[in-house]
Amino acid sequence: MARKKLSEFRAKSILTAALGVEYAGVSVDTDDKGWQKHLPSKGRFVVKVDQGVKGRFKKGLVKLDVAAADLAKAVTELGSRGYRYLLIEPFAAHAEEAEFYLSIERTRAGNFVSYSRLGGIHVESKAGAIKRVRLESSSDSAAAKELGLPPESLQILADTFDDNYFAFLEINPLVITDGTPQLLDAAVEVDDEAAPFVNERWTPDDFRDPSQLTPEEEAILELASQSQASFRLKVLNPDGAFFLLLSGGGASIVVADEVNNQGHGKLLANYGEYSGNPNVEETYLYTKQVLSLMLKSKAPRKVLIIGGGVANFTDISKTFKGVVQALDEVKKPMRQQNIKVFVRRGGPNEAEGLAQMEKYLLREDLHGRVAGPELTLSKIVPLAAETVTTGAAS
Amino acid sequence: MTHLDIIRLRKLDPKVVALGSHRGIIQSMLDFDYLAGRKSPSVTAIVASGRRSERYFFGPKEVMIPAYNTLPELPESARKAANLFVNLSSGRRVLRSSREAMDQLPGLVGGVIFAEGFPEKHAIELYREADARGIWIIGGASVGIVVPGVVKLGAIGGTQALQLEQSRLFNPGSIAVVSSSGGMVNEVIRTVATTGHSLSFSLALGGERFPVLTPEDAFLAAQADDQTKAIAYFGELGGDDEYVLVDLLKDGRITKPVVCYIAGTVADLFDTPPQFGHAKAMAKTDDESARAKAAALNAAGAKAAPTYQDFVDSIAALTFKTKLPDPEPQAAKLSARKPALISSTVSGDRGDEVYLVGTELLDLASNNSFAHIVISMFLGHRTKSRELDEFVDFVLRLLVDHGPYVSGAVNTIVSARAGKDLVSSLASGLLTIGPRFGGAINQAAATWLEGVERGISPAQLVEERARVRSYILGIGHRKYRSDLPDPRVAKLLEFKSSLKDARFTNFAQGVETETTRKKGNLILNVDGAIAALMLDLLSEKEGYDTARLRALVDAEFFNGVFVLSRSVGFMAHYFDQSRLDEGMFRLTPGQVAHIDNEHTGF
């Protein structure tokens, strides 16, 4: 479905194994009660957050040159900042000038390598030094030559990238000692749809996401993993006023765009969408989570927008049954909070679906507006916005 | 240069192979065909495991679309005729099945991939392979392509007949609609229809990061299409395919008016924007943002609308409205149809009369032999050859009984003596028919068919079976030997004289030559001879190819004649026992060998 960040531990395990270099990293999951037992007992170490966070060093999420005796303390301290996964690696001192940059990315035109002898945490300020060429054997040697990397090593990295369905690989800094590449920091994005093709060299358990999920978002991830249909939910502002129950990857962005265009971007509570003809039960479960968020919001005036384009094959009558089922469970608190529902949708069995929705909303005093394809998709937003800004249902 | 040629597509007689099955989508393609005035469905084959055919509506009536487990199983004629595919299989199978379609379908022009979750690397590989072969592939995660009045490949335009008419898909027009999003393609198609326009064609690229057919391909196809006067494009943040469009506009390779909306300006609100609905909908750099792409398109001469309403208004403002009135609506007629509970090709009522295999019952009964009616009904069509009818007639007579000793007859007799009725006694006899009793004809047919299909020699078959110590059914007799031939087999083999090649009978006799060398009683028996001759007659006189013969073997067809004929014998034994009325049959202890377990090792 998308590109996902792999844990640095898994990324390096794959890369070092391919390069034939020993890897002494230890992955710590602070949710695992016995994590302290896995700590190394001798040496000096680097401790860093391994959760797909960008710019870790600048954010203070990397601790250098930690003595073995202080490892537990370092882990606890970083963990207390809300991070579950950490990585411990042997500390290797090196000169700042030795820090190179190397990345590979997958594009339609082929895999491209970017490289520079000016790597490290300030690489962005020295971006002019980065060269980018397509990975072909002739250009490989230019990149390898400039970095002093053995061409075979670059070839191994390129093959490993491809065989493991990586989408993006960044090694920064890359330090080359006596022709042996040391991957001090490595970030890898994989194509999550490739999981069936990598023979468990990586699995979805290796995906790392810096954001912390709300219970509602977790519930939707769980729902999505068990269904043929597609579900997505992202909380943007827990105390927002515009709650979106949208269908379709494209239409959902159109509606969210319009909330922003109308000047209410900051009041946008969530983004999400369901598509691919979910059944009544799945639509009910999805709706329930959006409604749960909505009732918790402290915004003084709130609206629910049920929006979507003219569906190709999602059954409107069926999916709306699930929506109504979920609405029915919270109709009282919705009435108490004076929340109105605004609907714009089309597709198979739309007449039946829209009629049943309208009837229900009118009966339960939740009715804002129910419209089919005769209303422009984005037009439902200003109608709903009026309620938020003036408190009046149109 | 794109391989998608809309002018050529309009001239094509679409023959679509569905790779995988999706009821709603295939039905909507057939509804489109019917409403567009086609005489037969565009979907000619479904590759999906499980069944030999799937039933769909074509207009108000139901039709069977042939189904196959794998693409190579398609009859050669169907493979050669196919020119389009719609890939409805899951993401992980997409690369393999699409490749197979390109390999196996020599007349392939293009295809659509419906599955979401098709790895990026596979998309890029398919992009290169399709390009090298001159084939267009739209997707993954695409709802397809539609050319009004000509072809609908995928869910695009809707899955209900009413939606297709509301979107004016039977009244060709001048606007090409291209969208990354499958839902939005339909939304924009509807907008085109409700603003007095209609489509020249429309397609959904799919929301994956690397759509196999690029926006560039779609735009060049629209530019080259003489019916297209303007392009309406719905794009999203993420990826940089739109910059190629910018170049096309700047270079003057696209000169037709372009109106578009690039969704995702809302992403600017967030430090780390969420992953939106589609895989590619995540802007990694500023260039990939919706705002930057819209600005670049505007600067290149497209009309990139700042809001969705402006996009709708700019479509409405296009001046290529459709002049012809829409055809008479017919979708309502299709809304009340209900699928039948069962299908039948054998018999049914027409008006007040009963028809069997296409002929009125009394007419059939008055002018044909029982054997002709039997074999025609078993096959589901009237036989063409007198020889097959005569052969079946002889076999029906020959197999009628073989004495009271055989298991089926014994069972019938025991049941009759236990006071059971006619049907129960007959059934108890019939229920013994199987792998050891009476079922050998079908097994023998399977063996001869396999031998001929594989092109192996009789000696090789005998060798293979000997190696795994497995009997060859159709060979061997308790009493008759090569020097004491079975007169029934000799009589059966007289039917060989009407055959030209007699491939199966010759093979069976070749096997007999090998086996009788080992042991004199391993002769071709009645079962083996019937199976071989029946295969030859069906093949030479009725035109059955090996695939159809295989289907008959799978259905146990070759035992059918035995079951029918031997029912006569079983009923005769039942009536006989009723007349004799000897009372219940029971064994005495002396008639049972009492075996001591200790000595048997059980």
Coordinates of C-alpha atoms in Angstrom, one line a residue, chain A residues 53-384:
Chain A
V53 CA 12.7 9.4 13.4
K54 CA 14.4 11.9 11.1
G55 CA 17.2 14.1 12.4
R56 CA 17.7 12.0 15.5
F57 CA 21.1 13.5 16.3
K58 CA 19.8 17.1 16.3
K59 CA 16.8 16.0 18.4
G60 CA 19.1 14.4 21.0
L61 CA 17.9 10.9 20.4
V62 CA 21.4 9.5 20.0
K63 CA 23.8 9.0 22.8
L64 CA 27.4 8.5 21.9
D65 CA 30.2 6.8 23.7
V66 CA 28.1 5.2 26.5
A67 CA 29.9 2.8 28.9
A68 CA 28.4 -0.7 29.3
A69 CA 27.5 0.1 32.9
D70 CA 25.5 3.1 31.8
L71 CA 23.5 1.4 29.0
A72 CA 20.4 0.7 31.1
K73 CA 20.3 4.3 32.2
A74 CA 20.6 5.5 28.6
V75 CA 17.9 3.2 27.3
T76 CA 15.6 4.2 30.2
E77 CA 16.1 7.8 29.5
L78 CA 15.5 7.6 25.7
G79 CA 12.6 5.3 26.3
S80 CA 11.0 7.8 28.7
R81 CA 10.7 10.2 25.8
G82 CA 8.0 8.0 24.4
Y83 CA 10.1 5.6 22.3
R84 CA 9.7 1.9 22.5
Y85 CA 12.5 0.7 20.2
L86 CA 16.2 1.5 20.6
L87 CA 19.4 0.3 19.0
I88 CA 22.7 -0.3 20.8
E89 CA 25.8 -0.5 18.6
P90 CA 29.6 -0.5 19.4
F91 CA 30.9 3.0 19.4
A92 CA 33.6 3.7 16.8
A93 CA 35.5 6.9 16.9
H94 CA 36.2 8.5 13.6
A95 CA 37.1 11.9 12.1
E96 CA 34.3 14.1 10.9
E97 CA 36.0 14.3 7.4
A98 CA 35.6 10.5 7.1
E99 CA 31.8 10.8 7.0
F100 CA 30.5 10.2 3.5
Y101 CA 26.9 10.0 2.2
L102 CA 25.3 7.3 0.1
S103 CA 21.7 6.7 -0.9
I104 CA 19.8 4.6 -3.4
E105 CA 16.3 5.2 -4.5
R106 CA 13.9 3.4 -6.8
T107 CA 12.4 5.3 -9.6
R108 CA 10.6 4.4 -12.8
A109 CA 13.7 5.2 -14.8
G110 CA 15.8 2.8 -12.7
N111 CA 17.6 2.8 -9.3
F112 CA 19.6 6.0 -8.7
V113 CA 22.6 6.3 -6.4
S114 CA 23.4 9.7 -4.7
Y115 CA 26.8 10.1 -3.1
S116 CA 29.0 12.7 -1.5
R117 CA 32.3 12.9 0.4
L118 CA 30.7 15.5 2.6
G119 CA 28.3 13.5 4.7
G120 CA 27.2 13.5 8.3
I121 CA 24.6 15.4 10.1
H122 CA 25.1 18.6 8.2
V123 CA 24.7 16.9 4.8
E124 CA 21.7 19.0 3.8
S125 CA 23.7 22.2 4.1
K126 CA 26.3 20.7 1.7
A127 CA 23.7 19.2 -0.7
G128 CA 25.5 20.8 -3.6
A129 CA 28.3 18.2 -3.3
I130 CA 25.8 15.3 -3.8
K131 CA 26.1 13.7 -7.2
R132 CA 23.3 11.5 -8.5
V133 CA 23.6 8.9 -11.2
R134 CA 21.6 5.9 -12.4
L135 CA 22.9 2.6 -11.0
E136 CA 24.6 1.0 -14.0
S137 CA 27.8 -0.8 -13.9
S138 CA 29.7 2.1 -15.6
S139 CA 28.4 4.7 -13.2
D140 CA 28.8 2.5 -10.2
S141 CA 32.5 2.7 -10.6
A142 CA 32.4 6.5 -10.6
A143 CA 30.5 6.5 -7.4
A144 CA 32.7 3.8 -5.9
K145 CA 35.9 5.6 -7.0
E146 CA 34.9 8.9 -5.5
L147 CA 34.1 7.4 -2.1
G148 CA 36.9 4.9 -2.1
L149 CA 34.4 2.1 -1.9
P150 CA 35.3 -1.2 -3.6
P151 CA 33.0 -1.5 -6.7
E152 CA 32.0 -5.0 -5.6
S153 CA 30.6 -3.5 -2.3
L154 CA 28.5 -1.0 -4.2
Q155 CA 27.3 -3.8 -6.4
I156 CA 26.3 -5.8 -3.3
L157 CA 24.4 -2.8 -1.9
A158 CA 22.6 -2.3 -5.2
D159 CA 21.7 -6.0 -5.5
T160 CA 20.6 -6.2 -1.9
F161 CA 18.5 -3.1 -2.4
D162 CA 16.7 -4.7 -5.4
D163 CA 16.3 -8.2 -4.0
N164 CA 14.8 -6.9 -0.8
Y165 CA 12.3 -4.6 -2.6
F166 CA 13.8 -1.6 -0.9
A167 CA 12.4 1.7 -2.1
F168 CA 14.9 4.0 -0.5
L169 CA 18.2 3.4 1.3
E170 CA 20.3 6.1 2.9
I171 CA 23.7 5.5 4.7
N172 CA 24.8 8.6 6.4
P173 CA 27.4 8.7 7.6
L174 CA 29.2 6.1 5.7
V175 CA 32.8 5.5 6.9
I176 CA 35.1 3.5 4.8
T177 CA 38.0 1.9 6.8
D178 CA 40.6 0.1 4.7
G179 CA 38.1 -0.5 1.9
T180 CA 35.5 -1.9 4.3
P181 CA 32.2 0.1 4.5
Q182 CA 30.9 0.9 8.0
L183 CA 27.3 1.8 8.0
L184 CA 27.1 4.1 11.0
D185 CA 23.5 5.2 10.4
A186 CA 21.3 3.6 7.9
A187 CA 17.7 4.3 6.9
V188 CA 15.7 2.0 4.7
E189 CA 12.2 2.3 3.3
V190 CA 10.6 -0.8 1.8
D191 CA 7.5 -1.3 -0.3
D192 CA 5.2 -3.0 2.2
E193 CA 3.3 -4.9 -0.6
A194 CA 6.5 -6.8 -1.2
A195 CA 6.3 -8.7 2.1
P196 CA 5.3 -12.0 0.3
F197 CA 8.3 -11.8 -1.9
V198 CA 11.2 -11.4 0.5
N199 CA 11.1 -14.7 2.2
E200 CA 10.8 -13.1 5.7
R201 CA 14.2 -11.3 5.4
W202 CA 12.0 -8.5 6.6
T203 CA 8.4 -8.7 7.8
P204 CA 5.8 -6.1 8.8
D205 CA 7.0 -6.5 12.4
D206 CA 10.1 -4.6 11.3
F207 CA 8.2 -1.5 10.3
R208 CA 8.8 1.5 12.5
D209 CA 6.6 4.6 12.7
P210 CA 7.7 7.6 14.7
S211 CA 4.1 8.6 15.4
Q212 CA 2.3 7.3 18.4
L213 CA -1.1 5.9 17.4
T214 CA -4.3 6.7 19.2
P215 CA -6.5 3.7 20.2
E216 CA -8.8 4.6 17.4
E217 CA -6.0 4.6 14.8
E218 CA -4.8 1.3 16.1
A219 CA -8.3 -0.2 15.9
I220 CA -8.5 0.9 12.2
L221 CA -5.1 -0.6 11.4
E222 CA -6.3 -3.8 12.9
L223 CA -9.5 -3.6 10.9
A224 CA -7.6 -2.9 7.7
S225 CA -5.3 -5.9 8.2
Q226 CA -8.2 -8.2 8.4
S227 CA -10.3 -7.0 5.5
Q228 CA -10.2 -7.1 1.7
A229 CA -11.4 -3.5 1.7
S230 CA -9.2 -0.5 2.5
F231 CA -9.4 1.6 5.7
R232 CA -7.4 4.5 6.9
L233 CA -7.6 6.9 9.9
K234 CA -5.3 9.6 11.0
V235 CA -6.1 11.9 13.9
L236 CA -5.0 15.5 13.0
N237 CA -6.6 17.5 15.8
P238 CA -8.3 15.7 18.6
D239 CA -10.3 18.8 19.5
G240 CA -11.1 19.6 15.9
A241 CA -14.6 20.5 14.6
F242 CA -14.7 18.8 11.2
F243 CA -15.0 15.0 11.5
L244 CA -14.7 13.2 8.2
L245 CA -16.1 9.8 7.3
L246 CA -15.0 9.6 3.7
S247 CA -14.8 7.0 0.9
G248 CA -12.3 6.7 -1.8
G249 CA -8.6 7.6 -1.9
G250 CA -9.1 10.6 -4.2
A251 CA -12.5 11.9 -3.1
S252 CA -11.3 11.9 0.5
I253 CA -8.4 14.3 -0.3
V254 CA -10.8 16.6 -2.2
V255 CA -13.1 17.0 0.8
A256 CA -10.1 17.5 3.2
D257 CA -8.7 20.1 0.7
E258 CA -12.0 21.9 0.8
V259 CA -12.1 22.1 4.6
N260 CA -8.7 23.8 4.3
N261 CA -9.7 26.0 1.4
Q262 CA -12.6 27.2 3.4
G263 CA -10.2 28.4 6.1
H264 CA -10.9 25.6 8.6
G265 CA -7.7 23.6 8.2
K266 CA -6.8 23.9 11.9
L267 CA -10.2 22.6 12.8
L268 CA -9.8 19.5 10.7
A269 CA -10.1 16.7 13.2
N270 CA -9.1 13.7 11.1
Y271 CA -8.3 12.3 7.7
G272 CA -9.4 8.9 6.7
E273 CA -11.2 6.9 4.1
Y274 CA -12.8 3.6 3.5
S275 CA -13.0 2.0 0.0
G276 CA -13.2 -1.3 -1.9
N277 CA -16.7 -2.2 -1.0
P278 CA -16.5 -3.0 2.7
N279 CA -19.4 -5.0 4.2
V280 CA -21.9 -3.7 6.7
E281 CA -20.0 -4.9 9.7
E282 CA -16.7 -3.4 8.6
T283 CA -18.3 -0.1 7.8
Y284 CA -20.0 -0.1 11.2
L285 CA -16.6 -0.8 12.9
Y286 CA -14.9 2.0 11.0
T287 CA -17.7 4.5 11.7
K288 CA -17.6 3.6 15.4
Q289 CA -14.0 4.7 15.7
V290 CA -14.6 8.1 13.9
L291 CA -17.6 8.7 16.1
S292 CA -15.7 7.8 19.3
L293 CA -13.1 10.5 18.3
M294 CA -15.8 13.0 17.5
L295 CA -17.6 12.7 20.8
K296 CA -14.3 13.2 22.7
S297 CA -13.4 16.4 20.9
K298 CA -13.8 19.5 23.1
A299 CA -14.6 21.8 20.1
P300 CA -17.8 23.8 20.9
R301 CA -19.5 23.0 17.6
K302 CA -18.8 19.9 15.6
V303 CA -20.0 18.4 12.3
L304 CA -19.7 15.0 10.7
I305 CA -19.2 14.9 7.0
I306 CA -20.0 11.7 5.3
G307 CA -18.6 12.2 1.8
G308 CA -17.5 10.5 -1.3
G309 CA -17.6 10.5 -5.0
V310 CA -19.8 8.4 -7.3
A311 CA -18.5 5.0 -6.5
N312 CA -17.8 2.4 -9.1
F313 CA -18.6 -0.7 -7.1
T314 CA -18.9 0.2 -3.4
D315 CA -22.6 -0.5 -2.5
I316 CA -24.0 2.7 -1.0
S317 CA -27.0 1.1 0.5
K318 CA -25.0 -1.6 2.2
T319 CA -22.2 0.7 3.5
F320 CA -24.7 3.2 4.8
K321 CA -26.5 0.5 6.8
G322 CA -23.2 0.1 8.7
V323 CA -22.9 3.8 9.2
V324 CA -26.4 4.1 10.5
Q325 CA -25.9 1.2 12.9
A326 CA -22.9 3.0 14.4
L327 CA -24.7 6.4 14.5
D328 CA -27.6 4.8 16.3
E329 CA -25.4 3.8 19.2
V330 CA -24.4 7.3 19.9
K331 CA -27.4 9.3 18.8
K332 CA -28.1 10.6 22.3
P333 CA -24.7 12.1 23.0
M334 CA -24.7 13.4 19.4
R335 CA -27.9 15.2 20.0
Q336 CA -26.7 16.6 23.4
Q337 CA -23.6 18.0 21.7
N338 CA -25.8 19.3 18.8
I339 CA -23.8 17.5 16.1
K340 CA -25.3 17.5 12.7
V341 CA -24.5 15.1 9.8
F342 CA -23.8 16.2 6.3
V343 CA -23.8 13.6 3.5
R344 CA -22.8 13.7 -0.1
R345 CA -22.4 10.3 -1.9
G346 CA -23.2 8.4 -5.1
G347 CA -22.7 5.0 -6.6
P348 CA -24.5 1.6 -6.8
N349 CA -27.8 1.6 -5.0
E350 CA -27.4 5.3 -4.2
A351 CA -31.1 6.2 -4.3
E352 CA -31.9 3.6 -1.7
G353 CA -28.8 4.4 0.5
L354 CA -29.4 8.1 0.5
A355 CA -33.1 7.8 1.2
Q356 CA -32.4 5.5 4.2
M357 CA -29.8 7.9 5.5
E358 CA -32.0 10.9 5.1
K359 CA -34.9 9.2 6.8
Y360 CA -32.8 8.2 9.7
L361 CA -31.1 11.5 10.3
L362 CA -34.4 13.4 10.1
R363 CA -36.0 11.0 12.6
E364 CA -33.1 11.3 15.1
D365 CA -32.7 15.0 14.7
L366 CA -29.2 14.7 13.4
H367 CA -29.9 16.0 9.9
G368 CA -27.7 18.6 8.3
R369 CA -28.0 17.8 4.6
V370 CA -28.2 14.6 2.5
A371 CA -27.2 15.0 -1.1
G372 CA -26.3 12.8 -4.1
P373 CA -24.3 13.5 -7.2
E374 CA -26.4 16.5 -8.0
L375 CA -24.4 18.4 -5.4
T376 CA -20.7 19.0 -6.3
L377 CA -18.5 16.7 -4.2
S378 CA -16.7 19.6 -2.3
K379 CA -19.9 21.6 -1.9
I380 CA -20.9 19.7 1.2
V381 CA -18.1 21.3 3.1
P382 CA -19.3 24.9 3.0
L383 CA -22.7 23.7 4.0
A384 CA -21.3 21.9 7.0

